[in-house]
CSV table of C-alpha atoms in Angstrom, one decimal:
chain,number,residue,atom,x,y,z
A,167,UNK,CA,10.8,47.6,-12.2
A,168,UNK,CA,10.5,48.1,-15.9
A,169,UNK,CA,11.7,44.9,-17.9
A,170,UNK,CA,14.1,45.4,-20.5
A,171,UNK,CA,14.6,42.9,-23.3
A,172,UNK,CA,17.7,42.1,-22.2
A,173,UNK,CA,16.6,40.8,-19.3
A,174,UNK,CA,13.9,38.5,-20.6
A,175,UNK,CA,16.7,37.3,-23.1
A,176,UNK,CA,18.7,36.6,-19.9
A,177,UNK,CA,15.7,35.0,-17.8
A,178,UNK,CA,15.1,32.9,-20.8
A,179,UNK,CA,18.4,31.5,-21.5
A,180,UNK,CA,18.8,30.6,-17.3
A,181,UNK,CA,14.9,29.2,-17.9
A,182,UNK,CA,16.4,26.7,-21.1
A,183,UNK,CA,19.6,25.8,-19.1
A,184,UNK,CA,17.9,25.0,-16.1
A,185,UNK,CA,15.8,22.6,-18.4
A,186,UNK,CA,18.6,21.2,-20.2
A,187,UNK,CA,20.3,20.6,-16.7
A,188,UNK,CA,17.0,18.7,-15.4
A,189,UNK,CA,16.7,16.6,-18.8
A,190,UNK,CA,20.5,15.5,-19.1
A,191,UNK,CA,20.5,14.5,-15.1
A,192,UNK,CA,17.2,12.6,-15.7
A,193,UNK,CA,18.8,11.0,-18.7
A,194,UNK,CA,22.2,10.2,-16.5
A,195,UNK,CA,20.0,8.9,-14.0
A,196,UNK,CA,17.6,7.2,-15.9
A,197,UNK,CA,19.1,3.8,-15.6
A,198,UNK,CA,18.9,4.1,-11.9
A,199,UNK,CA,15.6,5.1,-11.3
A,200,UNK,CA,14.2,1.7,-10.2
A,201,UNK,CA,17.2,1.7,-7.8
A,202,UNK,CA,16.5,5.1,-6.4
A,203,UNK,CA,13.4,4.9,-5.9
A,204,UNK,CA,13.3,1.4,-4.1
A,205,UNK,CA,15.6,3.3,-1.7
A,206,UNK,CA,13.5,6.3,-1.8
A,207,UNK,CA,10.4,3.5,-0.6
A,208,UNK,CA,12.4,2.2,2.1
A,209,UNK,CA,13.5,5.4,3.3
A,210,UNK,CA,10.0,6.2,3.6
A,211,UNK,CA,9.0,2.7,5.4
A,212,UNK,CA,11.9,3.5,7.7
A,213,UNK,CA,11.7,6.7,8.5
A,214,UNK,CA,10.0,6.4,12.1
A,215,UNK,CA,12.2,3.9,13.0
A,216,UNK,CA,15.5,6.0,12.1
A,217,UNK,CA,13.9,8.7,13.8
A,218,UNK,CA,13.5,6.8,16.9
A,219,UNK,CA,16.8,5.7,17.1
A,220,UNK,CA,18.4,8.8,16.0
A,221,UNK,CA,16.7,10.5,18.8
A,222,UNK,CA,18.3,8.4,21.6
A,223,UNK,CA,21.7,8.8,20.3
A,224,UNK,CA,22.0,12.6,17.9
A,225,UNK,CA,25.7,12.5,17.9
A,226,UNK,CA,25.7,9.2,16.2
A,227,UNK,CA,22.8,10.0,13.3
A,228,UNK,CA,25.0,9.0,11.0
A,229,UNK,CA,26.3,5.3,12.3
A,230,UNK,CA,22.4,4.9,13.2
A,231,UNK,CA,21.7,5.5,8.9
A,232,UNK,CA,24.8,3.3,8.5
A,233,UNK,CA,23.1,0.7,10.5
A,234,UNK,CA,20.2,0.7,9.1
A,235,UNK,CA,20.9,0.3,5.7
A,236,UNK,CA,23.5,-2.5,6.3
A,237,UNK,CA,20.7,-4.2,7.5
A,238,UNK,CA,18.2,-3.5,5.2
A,239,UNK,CA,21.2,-4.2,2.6
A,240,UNK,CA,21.7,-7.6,3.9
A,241,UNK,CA,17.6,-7.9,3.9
A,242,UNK,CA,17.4,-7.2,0.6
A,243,UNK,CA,21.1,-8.6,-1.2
A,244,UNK,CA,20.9,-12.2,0.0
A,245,UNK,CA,17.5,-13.1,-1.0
A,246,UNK,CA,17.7,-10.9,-3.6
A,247,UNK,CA,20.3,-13.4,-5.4
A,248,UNK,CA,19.2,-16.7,-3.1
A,249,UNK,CA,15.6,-15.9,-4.4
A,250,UNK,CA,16.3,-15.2,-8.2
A,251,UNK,CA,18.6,-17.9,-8.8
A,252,UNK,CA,15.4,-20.5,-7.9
A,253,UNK,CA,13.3,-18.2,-9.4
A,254,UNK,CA,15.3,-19.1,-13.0
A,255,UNK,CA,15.9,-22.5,-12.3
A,256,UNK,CA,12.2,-23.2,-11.4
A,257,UNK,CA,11.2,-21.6,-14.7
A,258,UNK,CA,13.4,-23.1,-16.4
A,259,UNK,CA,12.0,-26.4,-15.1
A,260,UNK,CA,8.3,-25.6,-15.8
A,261,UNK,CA,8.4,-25.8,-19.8
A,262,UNK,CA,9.4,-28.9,-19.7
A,263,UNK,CA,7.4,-30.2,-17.1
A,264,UNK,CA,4.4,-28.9,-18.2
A,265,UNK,CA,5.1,-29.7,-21.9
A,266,UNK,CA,6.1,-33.5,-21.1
A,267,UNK,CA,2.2,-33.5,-19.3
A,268,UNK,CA,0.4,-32.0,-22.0
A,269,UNK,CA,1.9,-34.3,-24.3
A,270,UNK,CA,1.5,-37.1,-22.4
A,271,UNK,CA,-1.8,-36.6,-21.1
A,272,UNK,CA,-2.5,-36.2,-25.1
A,273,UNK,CA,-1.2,-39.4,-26.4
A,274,UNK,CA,-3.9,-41.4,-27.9
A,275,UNK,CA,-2.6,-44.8,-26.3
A,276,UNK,CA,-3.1,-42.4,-22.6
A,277,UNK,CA,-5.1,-43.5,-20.0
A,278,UNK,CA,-8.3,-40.9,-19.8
A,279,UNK,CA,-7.6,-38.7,-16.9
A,280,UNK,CA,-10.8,-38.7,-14.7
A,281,UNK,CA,-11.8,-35.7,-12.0
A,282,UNK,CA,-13.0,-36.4,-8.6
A,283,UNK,CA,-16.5,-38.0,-8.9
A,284,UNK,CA,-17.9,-34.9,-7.0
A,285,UNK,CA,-16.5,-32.1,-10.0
A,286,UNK,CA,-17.1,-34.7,-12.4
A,287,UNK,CA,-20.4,-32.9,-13.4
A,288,UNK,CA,-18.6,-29.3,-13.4
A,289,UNK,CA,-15.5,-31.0,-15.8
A,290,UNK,CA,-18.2,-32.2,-18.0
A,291,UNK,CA,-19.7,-28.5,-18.7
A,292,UNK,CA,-16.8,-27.3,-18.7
A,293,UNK,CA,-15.3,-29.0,-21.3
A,294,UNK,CA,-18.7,-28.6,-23.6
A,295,UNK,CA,-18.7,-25.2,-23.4
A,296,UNK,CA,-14.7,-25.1,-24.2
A,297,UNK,CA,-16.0,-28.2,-27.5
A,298,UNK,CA,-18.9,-25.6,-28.7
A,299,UNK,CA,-16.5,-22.6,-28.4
A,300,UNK,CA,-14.0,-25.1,-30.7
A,301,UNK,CA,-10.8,-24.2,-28.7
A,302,UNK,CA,-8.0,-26.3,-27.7
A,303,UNK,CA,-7.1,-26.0,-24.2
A,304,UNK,CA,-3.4,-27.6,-24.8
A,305,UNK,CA,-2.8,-25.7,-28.0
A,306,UNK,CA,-3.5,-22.7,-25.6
A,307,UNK,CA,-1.6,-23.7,-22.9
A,308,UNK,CA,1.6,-24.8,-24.5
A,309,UNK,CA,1.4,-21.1,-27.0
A,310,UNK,CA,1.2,-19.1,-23.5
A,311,UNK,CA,4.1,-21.7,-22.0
A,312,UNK,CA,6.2,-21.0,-25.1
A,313,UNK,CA,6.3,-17.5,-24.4
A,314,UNK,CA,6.9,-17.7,-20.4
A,315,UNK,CA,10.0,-20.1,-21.2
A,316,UNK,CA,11.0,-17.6,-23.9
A,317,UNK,CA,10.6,-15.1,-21.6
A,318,UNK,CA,12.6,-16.6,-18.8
A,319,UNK,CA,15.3,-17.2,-21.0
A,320,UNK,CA,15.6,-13.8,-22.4
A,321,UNK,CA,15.5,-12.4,-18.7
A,322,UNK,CA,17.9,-15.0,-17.5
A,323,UNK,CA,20.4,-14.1,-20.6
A,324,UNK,CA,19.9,-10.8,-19.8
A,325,UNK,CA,21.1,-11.1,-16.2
A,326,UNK,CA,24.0,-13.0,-16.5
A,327,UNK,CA,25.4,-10.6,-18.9
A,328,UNK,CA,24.0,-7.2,-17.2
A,329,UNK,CA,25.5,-8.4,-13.5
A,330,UNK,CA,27.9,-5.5,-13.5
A,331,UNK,CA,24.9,-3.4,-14.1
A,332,UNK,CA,23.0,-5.3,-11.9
A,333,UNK,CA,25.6,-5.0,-8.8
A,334,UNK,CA,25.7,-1.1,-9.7
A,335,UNK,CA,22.3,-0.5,-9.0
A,336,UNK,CA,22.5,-2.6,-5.8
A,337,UNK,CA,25.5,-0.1,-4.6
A,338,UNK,CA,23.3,3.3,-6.0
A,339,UNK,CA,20.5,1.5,-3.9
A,340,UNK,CA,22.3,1.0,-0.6
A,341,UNK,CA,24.1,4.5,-1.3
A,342,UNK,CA,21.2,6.6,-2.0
A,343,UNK,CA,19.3,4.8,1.7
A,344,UNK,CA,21.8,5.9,3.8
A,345,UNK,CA,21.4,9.4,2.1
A,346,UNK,CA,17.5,9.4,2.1
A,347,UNK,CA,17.7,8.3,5.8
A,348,UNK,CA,20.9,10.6,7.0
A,349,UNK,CA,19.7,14.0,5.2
A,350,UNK,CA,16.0,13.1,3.7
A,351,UNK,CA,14.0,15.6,6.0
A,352,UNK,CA,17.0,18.5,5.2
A,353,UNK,CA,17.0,17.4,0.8
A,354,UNK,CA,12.8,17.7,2.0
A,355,UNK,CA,13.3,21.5,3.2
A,356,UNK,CA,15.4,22.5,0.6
A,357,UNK,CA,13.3,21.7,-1.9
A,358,UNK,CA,10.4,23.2,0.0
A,359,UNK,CA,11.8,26.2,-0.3
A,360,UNK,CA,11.9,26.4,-3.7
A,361,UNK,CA,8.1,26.5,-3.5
A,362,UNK,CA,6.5,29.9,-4.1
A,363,UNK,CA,3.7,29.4,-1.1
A,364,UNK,CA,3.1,30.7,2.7
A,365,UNK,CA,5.0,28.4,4.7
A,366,UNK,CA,1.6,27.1,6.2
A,367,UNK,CA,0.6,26.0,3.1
A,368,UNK,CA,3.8,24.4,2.4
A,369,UNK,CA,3.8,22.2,5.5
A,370,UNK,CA,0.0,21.4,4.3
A,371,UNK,CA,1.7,20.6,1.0
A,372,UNK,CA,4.4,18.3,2.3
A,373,UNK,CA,1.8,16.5,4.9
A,374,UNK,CA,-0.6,15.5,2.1
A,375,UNK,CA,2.5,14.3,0.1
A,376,UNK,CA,3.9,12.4,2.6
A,377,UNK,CA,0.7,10.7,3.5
A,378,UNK,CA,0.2,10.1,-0.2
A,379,UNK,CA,3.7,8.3,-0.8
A,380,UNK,CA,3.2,6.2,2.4
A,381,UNK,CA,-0.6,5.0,1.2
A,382,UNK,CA,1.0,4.1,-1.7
A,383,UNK,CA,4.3,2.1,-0.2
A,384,UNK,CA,2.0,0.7,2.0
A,385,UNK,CA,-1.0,-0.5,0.3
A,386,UNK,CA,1.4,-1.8,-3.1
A,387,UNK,CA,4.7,-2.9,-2.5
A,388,UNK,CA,4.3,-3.9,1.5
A,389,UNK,CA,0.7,-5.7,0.2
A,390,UNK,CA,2.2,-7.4,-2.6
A,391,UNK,CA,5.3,-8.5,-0.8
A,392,UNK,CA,3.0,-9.9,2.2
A,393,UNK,CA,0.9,-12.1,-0.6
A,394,UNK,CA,3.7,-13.1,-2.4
A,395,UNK,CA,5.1,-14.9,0.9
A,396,UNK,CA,1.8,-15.7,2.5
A,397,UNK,CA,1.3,-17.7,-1.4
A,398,UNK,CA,4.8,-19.2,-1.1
A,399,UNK,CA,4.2,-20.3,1.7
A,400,UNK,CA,0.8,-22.2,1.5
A,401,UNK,CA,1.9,-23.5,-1.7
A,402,UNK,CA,4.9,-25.0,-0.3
A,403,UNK,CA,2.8,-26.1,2.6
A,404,UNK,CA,0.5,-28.2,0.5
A,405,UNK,CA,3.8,-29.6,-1.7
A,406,UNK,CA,2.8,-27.7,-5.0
A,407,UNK,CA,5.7,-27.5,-7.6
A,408,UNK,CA,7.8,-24.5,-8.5
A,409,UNK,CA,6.0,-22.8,-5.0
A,410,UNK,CA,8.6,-19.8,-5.0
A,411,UNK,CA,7.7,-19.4,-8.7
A,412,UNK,CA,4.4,-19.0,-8.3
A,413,UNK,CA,5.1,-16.5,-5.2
A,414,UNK,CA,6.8,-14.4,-7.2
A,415,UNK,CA,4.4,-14.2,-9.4
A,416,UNK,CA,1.7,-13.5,-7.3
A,417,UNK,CA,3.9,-10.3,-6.2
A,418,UNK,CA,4.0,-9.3,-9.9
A,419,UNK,CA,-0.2,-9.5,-10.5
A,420,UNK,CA,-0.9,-8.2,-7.2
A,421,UNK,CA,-1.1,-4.9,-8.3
A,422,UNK,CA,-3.7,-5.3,-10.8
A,423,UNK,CA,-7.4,-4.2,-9.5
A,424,UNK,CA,-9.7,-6.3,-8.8
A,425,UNK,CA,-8.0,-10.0,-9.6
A,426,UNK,CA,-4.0,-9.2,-8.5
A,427,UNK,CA,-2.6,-12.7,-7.3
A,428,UNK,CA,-5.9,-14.5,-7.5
A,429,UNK,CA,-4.4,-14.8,-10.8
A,430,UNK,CA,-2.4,-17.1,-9.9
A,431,UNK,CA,-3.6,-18.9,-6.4
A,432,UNK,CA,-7.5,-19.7,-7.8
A,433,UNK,CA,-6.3,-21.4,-11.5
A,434,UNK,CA,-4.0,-23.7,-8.6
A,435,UNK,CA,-6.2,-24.1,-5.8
A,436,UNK,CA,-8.8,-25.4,-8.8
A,437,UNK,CA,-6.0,-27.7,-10.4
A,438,UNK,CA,-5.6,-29.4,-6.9
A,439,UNK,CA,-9.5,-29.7,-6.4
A,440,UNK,CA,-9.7,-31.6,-9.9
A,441,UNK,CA,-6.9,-34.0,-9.4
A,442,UNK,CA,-8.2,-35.0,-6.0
A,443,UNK,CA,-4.9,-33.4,-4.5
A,444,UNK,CA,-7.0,-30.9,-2.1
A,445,UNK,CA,-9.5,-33.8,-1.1
């Protein structure tokens, strides 16, 4: 076929429209995105079951999806909210707490805080090493608490007056789950075909794809939501302060190689140890 300018005029002005299509959906989308693809995860984590149950009853696929995501809905909505709103208040309790410590703990007429005779020896390097490096733990501590509480604040403002946008990506949430779960596989082989390859290679495509996205639901969110509970719950076990706090921050770090929520659980575990709480 001999090409004609023409037609590469034509191919090119289809090329930039598709483009501009696929830039102003993203942008539409955009503030969506964590909402779809939380339900995107889930579908995946779901998947088998759906399939399961989907398989026992095919006329009813669609009540099956329907069920599913009500549930998962209902899973996720009301400690969603329950879990937030203590979130807030607990960190809006910390500052205070923590500042009223510091400052009492650093009153002149004080009584001197003493460790457990057995870490007195490690307190005592401790704090010469922190003298010789000239830094001041409670300066430190009450700089880093000033911009958590300033943080919390700004995310607490920021909720309260976003809840319309907030309740919007909970509806494109549940939404696009009964979607993914109803018609993911067919969206799956649609877009398949699109691909220029042997269908062998395809189905090798999609396999190492889907493994991929499921190591990675798997071993991130599903890990950091199991040490963000199992932390909650052995802080609130042992009766430390603002437990769900600290959970929820251990889900945050737990991502990060190497250290994740240890982040959070060894600075505590060591604070209990010191005050004789853990004795």
């Amino acid at each position: 076929m001999i090409k004609t300018p023409e037609r590469d005029s034509s191919w090119m002005f289809l090329l930039g429209a598709c483009l501009i299509l696929v830039l102003l959906g993203v942008r539409i989308l955009s503030p969506f995105l964590c909402a779809l693809l939380a339900a995107a995860s889930v579908a995946l984590l779901l998947a088998p079951v759906y399939r399961s149950w989907a398989a026992r009853a095919p006329e009813h696929s669609t009540a099956v999806a329907a069920a599913l995501t009500g549930l998962v809905s209902l899973l996720v909505a009301v400690p969603l909210f329950l879990g937030g709103w203590t979130i807030l208040r607990e960190a809006a309790e910390a500052y205070p707490a923590a500042r009223a410590w510091l400052e009492d703990v650093s009153q002149p007429g004080a009584p001197a805080w003493a460790p457990p005779p057995r870490w007195a020896g490690v307190f005592d390097v401790a704090r010469s090493r922190v003298s010789a490096l000239k830094m001041d733990p409670r300066e430190i501590v009450l700089a880093n608490l000033d911009q958590v509480s300033s943080w919390a604040g700004m995310f607490a403002r920021t909720l309260v007056k976003d809840a319309v946008f907030v309740f919007l990506n909970l509806a494109v949430f549940i939404a696009s789950l009964f979607l993914f779960l109803r018609d993911g596989p067919r969206m799956v082989r649609r877009a398949a075909g699109l691909i220029p390859l042997p269908e062998e290679k395809k189905e090798h495509l999609l396999s190492r794809v889907r493994d991929v996205l499921s190591a990675v639901v798997n071993g991130v969110f599903v890990v950091a939501l199991l040490q963000g509970a199992l932390a909650w719950a052995g802080l609130a076990l042992f009766r430390v302060p603002f437990a769900v706090l600290l959970g929820a921050l251990c889900v945050v770090l737990s991502p990060i190689p190497f250290v994740g929520s240890a982040l959070v659980w060894v600075p505590v575990a060591l604070a209990m140890l010191l005050s004789g709480a853990a004795a």
